[in-house]
Short mmCIF file of C-alpha atoms in Angstrom, two decimals:
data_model
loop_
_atom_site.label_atom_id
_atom_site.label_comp_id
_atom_site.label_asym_id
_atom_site.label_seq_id
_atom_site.Cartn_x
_atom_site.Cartn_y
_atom_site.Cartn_z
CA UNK A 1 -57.19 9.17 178.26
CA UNK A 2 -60.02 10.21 175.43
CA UNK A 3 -59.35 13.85 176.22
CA UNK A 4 -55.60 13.42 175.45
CA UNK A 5 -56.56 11.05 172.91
CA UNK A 6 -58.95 14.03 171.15
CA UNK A 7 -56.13 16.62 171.73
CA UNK A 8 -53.50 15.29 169.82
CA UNK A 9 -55.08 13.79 167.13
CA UNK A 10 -56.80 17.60 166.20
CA UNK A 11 -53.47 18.81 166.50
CA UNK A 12 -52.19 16.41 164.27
CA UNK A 13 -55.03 16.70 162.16
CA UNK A 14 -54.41 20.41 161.54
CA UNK A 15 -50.39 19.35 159.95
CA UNK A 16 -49.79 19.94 156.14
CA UNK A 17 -49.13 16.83 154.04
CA UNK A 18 -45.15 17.44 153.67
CA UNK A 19 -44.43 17.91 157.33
CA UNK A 20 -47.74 14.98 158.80
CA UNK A 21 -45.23 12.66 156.81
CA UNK A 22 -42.09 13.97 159.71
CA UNK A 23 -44.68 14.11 162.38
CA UNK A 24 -45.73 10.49 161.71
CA UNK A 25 -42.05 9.38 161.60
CA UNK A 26 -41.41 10.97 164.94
CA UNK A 27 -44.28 9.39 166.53
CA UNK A 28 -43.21 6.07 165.41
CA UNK A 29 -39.75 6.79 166.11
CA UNK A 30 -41.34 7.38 169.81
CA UNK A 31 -43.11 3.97 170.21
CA UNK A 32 -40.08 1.95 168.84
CA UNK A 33 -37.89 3.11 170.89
CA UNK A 34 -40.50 2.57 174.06
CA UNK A 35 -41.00 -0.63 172.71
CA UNK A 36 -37.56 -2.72 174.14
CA UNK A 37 -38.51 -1.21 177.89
CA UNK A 38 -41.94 -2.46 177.73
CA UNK A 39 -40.66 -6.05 176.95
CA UNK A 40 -38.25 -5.51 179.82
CA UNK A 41 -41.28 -4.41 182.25
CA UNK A 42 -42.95 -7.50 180.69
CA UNK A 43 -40.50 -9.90 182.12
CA UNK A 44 -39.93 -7.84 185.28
CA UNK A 45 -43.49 -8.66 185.87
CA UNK A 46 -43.06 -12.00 185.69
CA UNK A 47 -39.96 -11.87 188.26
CA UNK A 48 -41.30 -9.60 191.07
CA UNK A 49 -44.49 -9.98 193.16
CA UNK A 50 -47.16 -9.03 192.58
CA UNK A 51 -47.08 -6.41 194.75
CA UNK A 52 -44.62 -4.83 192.77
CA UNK A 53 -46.38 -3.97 189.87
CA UNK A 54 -45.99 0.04 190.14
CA UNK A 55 -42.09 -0.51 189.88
CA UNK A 56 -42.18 -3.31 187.09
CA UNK A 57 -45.40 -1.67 184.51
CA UNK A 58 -44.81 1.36 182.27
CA UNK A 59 -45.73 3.31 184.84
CA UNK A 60 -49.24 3.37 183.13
CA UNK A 61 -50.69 2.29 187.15
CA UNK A 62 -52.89 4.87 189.03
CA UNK A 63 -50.31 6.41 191.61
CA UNK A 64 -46.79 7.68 191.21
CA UNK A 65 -46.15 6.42 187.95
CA UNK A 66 -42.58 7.71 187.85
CA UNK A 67 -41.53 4.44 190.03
CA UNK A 68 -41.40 2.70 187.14
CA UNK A 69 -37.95 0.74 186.41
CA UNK A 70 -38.31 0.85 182.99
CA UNK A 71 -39.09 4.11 182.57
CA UNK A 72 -36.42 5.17 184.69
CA UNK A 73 -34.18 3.48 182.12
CA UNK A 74 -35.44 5.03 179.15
CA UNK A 75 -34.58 8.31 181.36
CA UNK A 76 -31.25 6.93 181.96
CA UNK A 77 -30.37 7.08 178.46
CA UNK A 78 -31.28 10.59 177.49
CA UNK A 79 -30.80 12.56 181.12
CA UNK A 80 -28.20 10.46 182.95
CA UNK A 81 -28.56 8.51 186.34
CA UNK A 82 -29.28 11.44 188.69
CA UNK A 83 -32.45 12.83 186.91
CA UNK A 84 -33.37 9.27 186.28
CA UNK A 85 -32.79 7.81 190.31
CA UNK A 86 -33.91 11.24 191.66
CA UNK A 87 -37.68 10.90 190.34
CA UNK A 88 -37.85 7.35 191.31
CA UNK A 89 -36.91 8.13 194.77
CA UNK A 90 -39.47 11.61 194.48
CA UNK A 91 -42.14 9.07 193.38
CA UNK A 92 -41.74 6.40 196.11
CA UNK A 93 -41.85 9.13 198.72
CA UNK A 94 -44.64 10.81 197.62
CA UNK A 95 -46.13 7.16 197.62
CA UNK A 96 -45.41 6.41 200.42
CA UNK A 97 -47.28 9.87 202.34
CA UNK A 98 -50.11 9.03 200.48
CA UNK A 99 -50.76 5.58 202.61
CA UNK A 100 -53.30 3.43 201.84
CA UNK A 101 -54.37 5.13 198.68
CA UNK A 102 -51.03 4.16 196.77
CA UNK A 103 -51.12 0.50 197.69
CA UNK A 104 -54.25 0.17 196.56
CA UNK A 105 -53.58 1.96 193.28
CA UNK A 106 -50.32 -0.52 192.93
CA UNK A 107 -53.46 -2.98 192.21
CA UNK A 108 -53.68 -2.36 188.60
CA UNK A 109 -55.59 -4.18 185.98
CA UNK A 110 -52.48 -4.78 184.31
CA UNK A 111 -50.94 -6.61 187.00
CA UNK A 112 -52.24 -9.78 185.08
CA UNK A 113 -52.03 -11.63 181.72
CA UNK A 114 -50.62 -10.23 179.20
CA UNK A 115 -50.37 -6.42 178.16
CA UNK A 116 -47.67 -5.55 175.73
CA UNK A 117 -50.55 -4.00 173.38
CA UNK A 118 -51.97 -2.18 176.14
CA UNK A 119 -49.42 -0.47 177.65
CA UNK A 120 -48.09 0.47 173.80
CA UNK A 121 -51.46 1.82 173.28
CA UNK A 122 -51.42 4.30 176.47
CA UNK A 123 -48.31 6.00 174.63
CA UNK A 124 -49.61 6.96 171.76
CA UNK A 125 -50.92 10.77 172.39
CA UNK A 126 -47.27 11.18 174.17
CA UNK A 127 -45.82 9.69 170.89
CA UNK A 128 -47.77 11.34 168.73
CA UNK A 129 -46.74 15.02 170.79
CA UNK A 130 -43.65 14.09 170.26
CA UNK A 131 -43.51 13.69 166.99
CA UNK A 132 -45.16 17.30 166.71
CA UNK A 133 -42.26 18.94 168.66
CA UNK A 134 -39.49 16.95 167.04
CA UNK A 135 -41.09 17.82 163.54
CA UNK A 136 -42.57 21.81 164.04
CA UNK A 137 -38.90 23.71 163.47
CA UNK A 138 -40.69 26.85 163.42
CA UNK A 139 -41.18 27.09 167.06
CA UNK A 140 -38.86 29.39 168.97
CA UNK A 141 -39.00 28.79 172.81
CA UNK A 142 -36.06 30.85 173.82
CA UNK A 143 -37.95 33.46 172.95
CA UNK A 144 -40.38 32.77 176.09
CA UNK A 145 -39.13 34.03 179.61
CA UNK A 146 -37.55 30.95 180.99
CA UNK A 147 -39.45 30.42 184.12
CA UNK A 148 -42.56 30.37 181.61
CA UNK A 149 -40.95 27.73 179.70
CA UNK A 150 -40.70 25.73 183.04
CA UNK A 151 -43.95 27.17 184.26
CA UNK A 152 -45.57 25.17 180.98
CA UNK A 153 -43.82 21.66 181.79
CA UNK A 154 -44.39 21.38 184.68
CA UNK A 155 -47.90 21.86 184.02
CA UNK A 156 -48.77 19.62 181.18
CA UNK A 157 -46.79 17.08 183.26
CA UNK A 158 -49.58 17.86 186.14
CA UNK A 159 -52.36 17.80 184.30
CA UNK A 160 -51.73 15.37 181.07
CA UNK A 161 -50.42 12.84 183.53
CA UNK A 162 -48.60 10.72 181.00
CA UNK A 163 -46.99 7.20 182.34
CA UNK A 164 -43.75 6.75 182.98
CA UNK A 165 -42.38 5.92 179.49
CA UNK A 166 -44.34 8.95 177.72
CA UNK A 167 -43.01 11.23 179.88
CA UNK A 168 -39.14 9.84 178.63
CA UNK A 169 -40.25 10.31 175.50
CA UNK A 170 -42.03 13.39 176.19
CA UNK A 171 -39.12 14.80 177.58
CA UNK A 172 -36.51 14.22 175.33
CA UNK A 173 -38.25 15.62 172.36
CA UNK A 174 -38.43 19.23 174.30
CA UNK A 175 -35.01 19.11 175.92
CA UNK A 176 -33.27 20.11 172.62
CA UNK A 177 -35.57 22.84 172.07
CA UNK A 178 -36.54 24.02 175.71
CA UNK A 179 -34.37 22.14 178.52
CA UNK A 180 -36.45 24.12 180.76
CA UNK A 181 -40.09 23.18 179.91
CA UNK A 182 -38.54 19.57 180.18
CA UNK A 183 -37.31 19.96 183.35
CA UNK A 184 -41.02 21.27 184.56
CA UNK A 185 -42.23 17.90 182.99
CA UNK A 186 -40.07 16.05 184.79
CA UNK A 187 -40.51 17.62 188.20
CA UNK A 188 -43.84 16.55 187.98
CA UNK A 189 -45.10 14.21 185.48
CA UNK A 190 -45.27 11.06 187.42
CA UNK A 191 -44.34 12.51 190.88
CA UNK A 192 -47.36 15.24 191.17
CA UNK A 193 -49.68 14.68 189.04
CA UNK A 194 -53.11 13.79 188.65
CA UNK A 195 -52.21 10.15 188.00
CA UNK A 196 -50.60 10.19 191.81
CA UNK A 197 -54.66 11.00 193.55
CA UNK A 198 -56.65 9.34 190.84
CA UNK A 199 -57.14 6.07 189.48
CA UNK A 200 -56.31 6.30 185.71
CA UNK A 201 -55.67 2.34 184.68
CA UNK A 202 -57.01 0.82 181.76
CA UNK A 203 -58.08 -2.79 181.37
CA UNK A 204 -55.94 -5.26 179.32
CA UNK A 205 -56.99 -6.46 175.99
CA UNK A 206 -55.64 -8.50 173.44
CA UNK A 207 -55.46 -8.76 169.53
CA UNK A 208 -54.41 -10.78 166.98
CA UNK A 209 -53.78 -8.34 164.12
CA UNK A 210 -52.34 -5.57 166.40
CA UNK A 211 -49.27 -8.25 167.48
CA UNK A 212 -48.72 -8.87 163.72
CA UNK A 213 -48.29 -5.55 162.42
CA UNK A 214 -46.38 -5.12 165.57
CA UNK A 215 -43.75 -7.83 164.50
CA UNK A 216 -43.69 -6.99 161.00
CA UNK A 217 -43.20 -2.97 161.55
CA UNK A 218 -40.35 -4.60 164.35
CA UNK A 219 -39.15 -6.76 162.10
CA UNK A 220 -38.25 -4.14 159.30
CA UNK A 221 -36.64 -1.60 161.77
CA UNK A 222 -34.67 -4.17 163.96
CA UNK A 223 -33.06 -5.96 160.55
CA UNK A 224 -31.55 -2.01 159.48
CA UNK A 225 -30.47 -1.37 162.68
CA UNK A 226 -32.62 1.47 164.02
CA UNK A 227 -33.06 2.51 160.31
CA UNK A 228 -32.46 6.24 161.27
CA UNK A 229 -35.67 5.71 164.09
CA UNK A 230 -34.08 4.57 167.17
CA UNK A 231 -30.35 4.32 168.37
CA UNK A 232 -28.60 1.06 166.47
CA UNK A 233 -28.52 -0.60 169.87
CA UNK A 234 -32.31 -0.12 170.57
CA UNK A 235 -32.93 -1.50 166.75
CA UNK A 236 -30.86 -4.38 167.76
CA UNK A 237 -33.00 -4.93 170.44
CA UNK A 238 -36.57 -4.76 168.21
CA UNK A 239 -36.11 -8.06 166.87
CA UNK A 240 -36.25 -9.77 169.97
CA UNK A 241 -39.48 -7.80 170.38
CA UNK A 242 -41.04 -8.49 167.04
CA UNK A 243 -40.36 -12.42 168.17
CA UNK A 244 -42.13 -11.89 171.26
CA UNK A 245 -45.24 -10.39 169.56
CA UNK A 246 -45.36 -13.39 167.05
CA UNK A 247 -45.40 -15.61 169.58
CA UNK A 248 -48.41 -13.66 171.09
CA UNK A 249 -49.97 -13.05 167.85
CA UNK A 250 -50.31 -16.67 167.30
CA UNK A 251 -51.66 -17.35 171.23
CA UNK A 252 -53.98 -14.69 171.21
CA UNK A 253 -54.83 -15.76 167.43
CA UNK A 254 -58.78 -15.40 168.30
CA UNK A 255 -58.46 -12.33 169.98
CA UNK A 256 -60.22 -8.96 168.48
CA UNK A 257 -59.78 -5.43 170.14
CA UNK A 258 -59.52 -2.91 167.42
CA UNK A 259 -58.40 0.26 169.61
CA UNK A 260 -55.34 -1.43 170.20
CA UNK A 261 -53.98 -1.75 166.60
CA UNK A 262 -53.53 2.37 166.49
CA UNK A 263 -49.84 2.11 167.89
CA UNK A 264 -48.50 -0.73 165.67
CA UNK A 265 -50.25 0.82 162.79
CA UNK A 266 -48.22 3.88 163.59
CA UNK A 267 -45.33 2.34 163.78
CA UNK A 268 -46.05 0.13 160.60
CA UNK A 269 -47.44 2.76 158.78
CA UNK A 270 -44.40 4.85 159.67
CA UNK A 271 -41.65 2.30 158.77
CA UNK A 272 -42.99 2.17 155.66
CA UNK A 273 -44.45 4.95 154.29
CA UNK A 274 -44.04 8.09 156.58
CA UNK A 275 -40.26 7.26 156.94
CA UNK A 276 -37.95 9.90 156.23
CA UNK A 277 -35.33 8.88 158.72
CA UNK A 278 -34.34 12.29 161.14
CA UNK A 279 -32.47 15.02 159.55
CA UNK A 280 -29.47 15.42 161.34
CA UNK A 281 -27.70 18.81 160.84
CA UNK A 282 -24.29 18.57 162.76
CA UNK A 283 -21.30 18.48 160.16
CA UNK A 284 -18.39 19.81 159.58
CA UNK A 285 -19.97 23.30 159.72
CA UNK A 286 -21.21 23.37 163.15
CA UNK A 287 -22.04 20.75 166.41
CA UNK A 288 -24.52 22.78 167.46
CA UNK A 289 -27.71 20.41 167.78
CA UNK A 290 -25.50 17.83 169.04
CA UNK A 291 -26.70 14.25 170.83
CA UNK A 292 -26.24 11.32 171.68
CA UNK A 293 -27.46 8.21 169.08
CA UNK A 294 -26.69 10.66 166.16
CA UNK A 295 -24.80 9.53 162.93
CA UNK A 296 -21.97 11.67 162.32
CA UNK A 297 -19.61 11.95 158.63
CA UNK A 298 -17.46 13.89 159.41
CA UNK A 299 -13.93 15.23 156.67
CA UNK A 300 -11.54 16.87 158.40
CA UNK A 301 -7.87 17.09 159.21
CA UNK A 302 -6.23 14.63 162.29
CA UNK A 303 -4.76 16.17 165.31
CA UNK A 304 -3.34 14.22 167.96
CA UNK A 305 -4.51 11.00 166.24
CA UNK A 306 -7.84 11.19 167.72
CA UNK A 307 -9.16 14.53 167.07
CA UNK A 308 -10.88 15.63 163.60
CA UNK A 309 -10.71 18.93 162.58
CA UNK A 310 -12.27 21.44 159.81
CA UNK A 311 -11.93 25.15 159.37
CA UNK A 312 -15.33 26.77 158.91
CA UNK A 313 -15.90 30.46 157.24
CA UNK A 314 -18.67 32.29 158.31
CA UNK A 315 -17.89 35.54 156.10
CA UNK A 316 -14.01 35.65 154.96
CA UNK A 317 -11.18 33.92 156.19
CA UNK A 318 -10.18 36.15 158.79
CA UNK A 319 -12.95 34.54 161.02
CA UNK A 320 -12.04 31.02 160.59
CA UNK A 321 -13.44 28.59 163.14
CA UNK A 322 -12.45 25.36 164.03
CA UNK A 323 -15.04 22.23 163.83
CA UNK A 324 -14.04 19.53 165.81
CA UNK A 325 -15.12 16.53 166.87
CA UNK A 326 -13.11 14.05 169.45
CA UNK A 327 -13.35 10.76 168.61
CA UNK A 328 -13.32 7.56 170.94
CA UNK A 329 -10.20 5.76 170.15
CA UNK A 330 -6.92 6.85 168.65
CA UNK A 331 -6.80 6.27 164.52
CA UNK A 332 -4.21 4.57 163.08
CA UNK A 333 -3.40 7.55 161.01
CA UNK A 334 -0.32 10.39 160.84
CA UNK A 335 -1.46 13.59 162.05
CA UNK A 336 -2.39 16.17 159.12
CA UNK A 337 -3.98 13.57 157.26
CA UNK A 338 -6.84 14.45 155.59
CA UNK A 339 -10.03 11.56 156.37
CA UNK A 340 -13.14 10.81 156.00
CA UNK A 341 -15.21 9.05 159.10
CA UNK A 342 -18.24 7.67 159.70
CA UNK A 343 -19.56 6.98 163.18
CA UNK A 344 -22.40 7.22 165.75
CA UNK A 345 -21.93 10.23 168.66
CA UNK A 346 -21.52 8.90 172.17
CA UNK A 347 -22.06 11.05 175.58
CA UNK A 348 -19.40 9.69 178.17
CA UNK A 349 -18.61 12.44 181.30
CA UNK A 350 -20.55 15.29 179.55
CA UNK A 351 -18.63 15.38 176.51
CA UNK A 352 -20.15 14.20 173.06
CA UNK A 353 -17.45 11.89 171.53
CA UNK A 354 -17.55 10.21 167.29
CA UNK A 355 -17.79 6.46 168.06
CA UNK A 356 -15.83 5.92 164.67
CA UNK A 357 -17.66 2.85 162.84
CA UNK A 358 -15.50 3.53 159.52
CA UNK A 359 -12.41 6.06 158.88
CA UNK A 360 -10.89 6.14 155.69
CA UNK A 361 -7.73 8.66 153.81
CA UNK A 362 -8.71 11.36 151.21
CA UNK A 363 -7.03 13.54 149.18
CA UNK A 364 -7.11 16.75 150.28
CA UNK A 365 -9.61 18.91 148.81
CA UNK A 366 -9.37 22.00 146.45
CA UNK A 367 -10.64 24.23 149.20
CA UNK A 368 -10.05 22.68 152.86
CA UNK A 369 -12.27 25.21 153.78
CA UNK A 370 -16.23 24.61 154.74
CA UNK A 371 -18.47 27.91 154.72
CA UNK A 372 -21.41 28.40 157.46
#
């Protein structure tokens, strides 16, 4: 844990001023949106025995950590049932050849009390590698042979080990970028990796101050829904958090462990001052980048009452494109009318659909034309 610790931090260390501000947004953006699924392992804890802790913890116990229910739902969300049920079932096989030894690494320290700072603490150095990839547009992976790319995942998921919900978050920040090296992570972070021979659990701790800033950085997020951080439904779901960690910040009120206030004061520090919300780049120029959770305005022409379209120009208007974006429900508008709609993109069956929040008429403009 130091030596990943040590590793990120130097990379993060080395980032200019302009772009640490994006890097610390990211990582927050990370540890908000792990936040809801640790409350949920919280209470899952509370419901199954105790036996059961490898399946109801972050997946921060020694052993296959990818048996984690949480963190198979964070998975859900980004990569769909399959990828999310197939490394569960990977995990608990692998578990399951390895005896004795996984049972008794199911006996983690975390299996009692509470451990909401804990567990929040073991994501940081995923959280704040995350926020490097999401933030570094430099980078150019295609450019590396593609079973390199997958070569690399699945070797930092070996070797860096990260629990269950760091390697979601992990994940997701390289699958734009390099949907192979995140496939590599996922075939083994969790399923082969260190964490699966050797005992890598931490020991619960509590503090006071940590909770608070917790609640307060929750708090702000949760009450602008996601604020540009986290899907709207996630930031919906922070302010049940932030009520949870008042209530813990005033039972553990004479509790002191320093090393765990680095994540909230991430996450505060980030919904306050690093905050920049994510630059999203689809438009009426291209989808390319596309995914799911993104907010989409989108001015364009009505086809089939559900269907927005733009003409795009890359160099005259002999090679006019059409932009278009499908939305989820038909508009109660005449096709050919010229609109201009707001909404959130939605994945359903593979396709990337404009969950339309707002849709409103325009005059048409001077040029209906948009230029790449």
């Amino acid at each position: 844990m130091r030596f990943r610790y040590a590793a990120v931090v130097m990379a993060v260390a080395l980032v200019p001023g302009e772009l640490l501000r994006s890097v610390l947004a990211g990582s927050a953006s990370a540890l908000f949106e792990a936040l809801p699924f640790l409350v949920l392992a919280a209470a899952l804890r509370r419901l199954l025995p105790p036996g059961a802790v490898a399946f109801a913890g972050c997946g921060c116990t020694p052993g296959p950590s990818a048996r984690s229910l949480p963190a198979a739902a964070a998975l859900w969300l980004s990569f769909g049932p399959v990828v999310a049920l197939s490394r569960v079932l990977a995990a608990c096989a692998l578990a399951r050849l390895t005896g004795p030894r996984a049972r008794r690494s199911s006996e983690c320290g975390h299996s009692n009390g509470a451990n909401l700072l804990t567990e929040l603490n073991t994501l940081v150095p995923a959280a704040l590698g995350a926020g490097l990839l999401a933030s570094v547009g430099s980078w150019e992976p295609a450019r590396v042979a593609p079973w390199l790319q997958f070569a690399g995942g699945a070797l930092v998921g070996s070797l860096a080990a990260p629990c269950g919900l760091a390697t979601a978050a992990l994940a997701t920040s390289l699958h734009a970028r390099a949907p192979l090296a995140a496939a590599g992570l996922l075939c083994t972070a969790g399923i082969a990796d260190i964490r699966a021979f050797v005992g890598l659990s931490d020991v619960p701790a509590d503090d006071a101050l940590a909770y608070a800033a917790l609640a307060i950085a929750s708090t702000a997020i949760g009450l602008h829904r996601g604020a540009g951080f986290v899907h709207p439904t996630l930031g919906a779901a922070l302010l049940p958090c932030a009520a949870i960690a008042i209530g813990a910040a005033l039972r553990f009120r004479k509790r002191s462990a320093a090393a765990l206030r680095i994540a909230p004061a991430i996450m505060l520090a980030g919904a306050f001052a690093g905050s920049p919300p994510p630059q999203y780049h689809a438009n009426e120029t291209t989808m390319a980048g596309l995914f799911a959770g993104e907010r989409l305005t989108f001015t364009g022409t009505l086809s089939n009452r559900e269907v927005l379209v733009r003409y795009a120009i890359a160099c005259c208007r002999a090679d006019a494109m059409p932009v278009a974006v499908r939305c989820t429900r038909r508009l109660a508008f005449a096709d050919a009318t010229w609109l201009r709609v707001d909404g959130t993109v939605v994945q359903r069956n593979g396709q990337f659909l404009l969950d339309v929040a707002g849709a409103r008429r325009i005059a048409a403009p001077a040029d209906p034309f948009v230029y790449r």
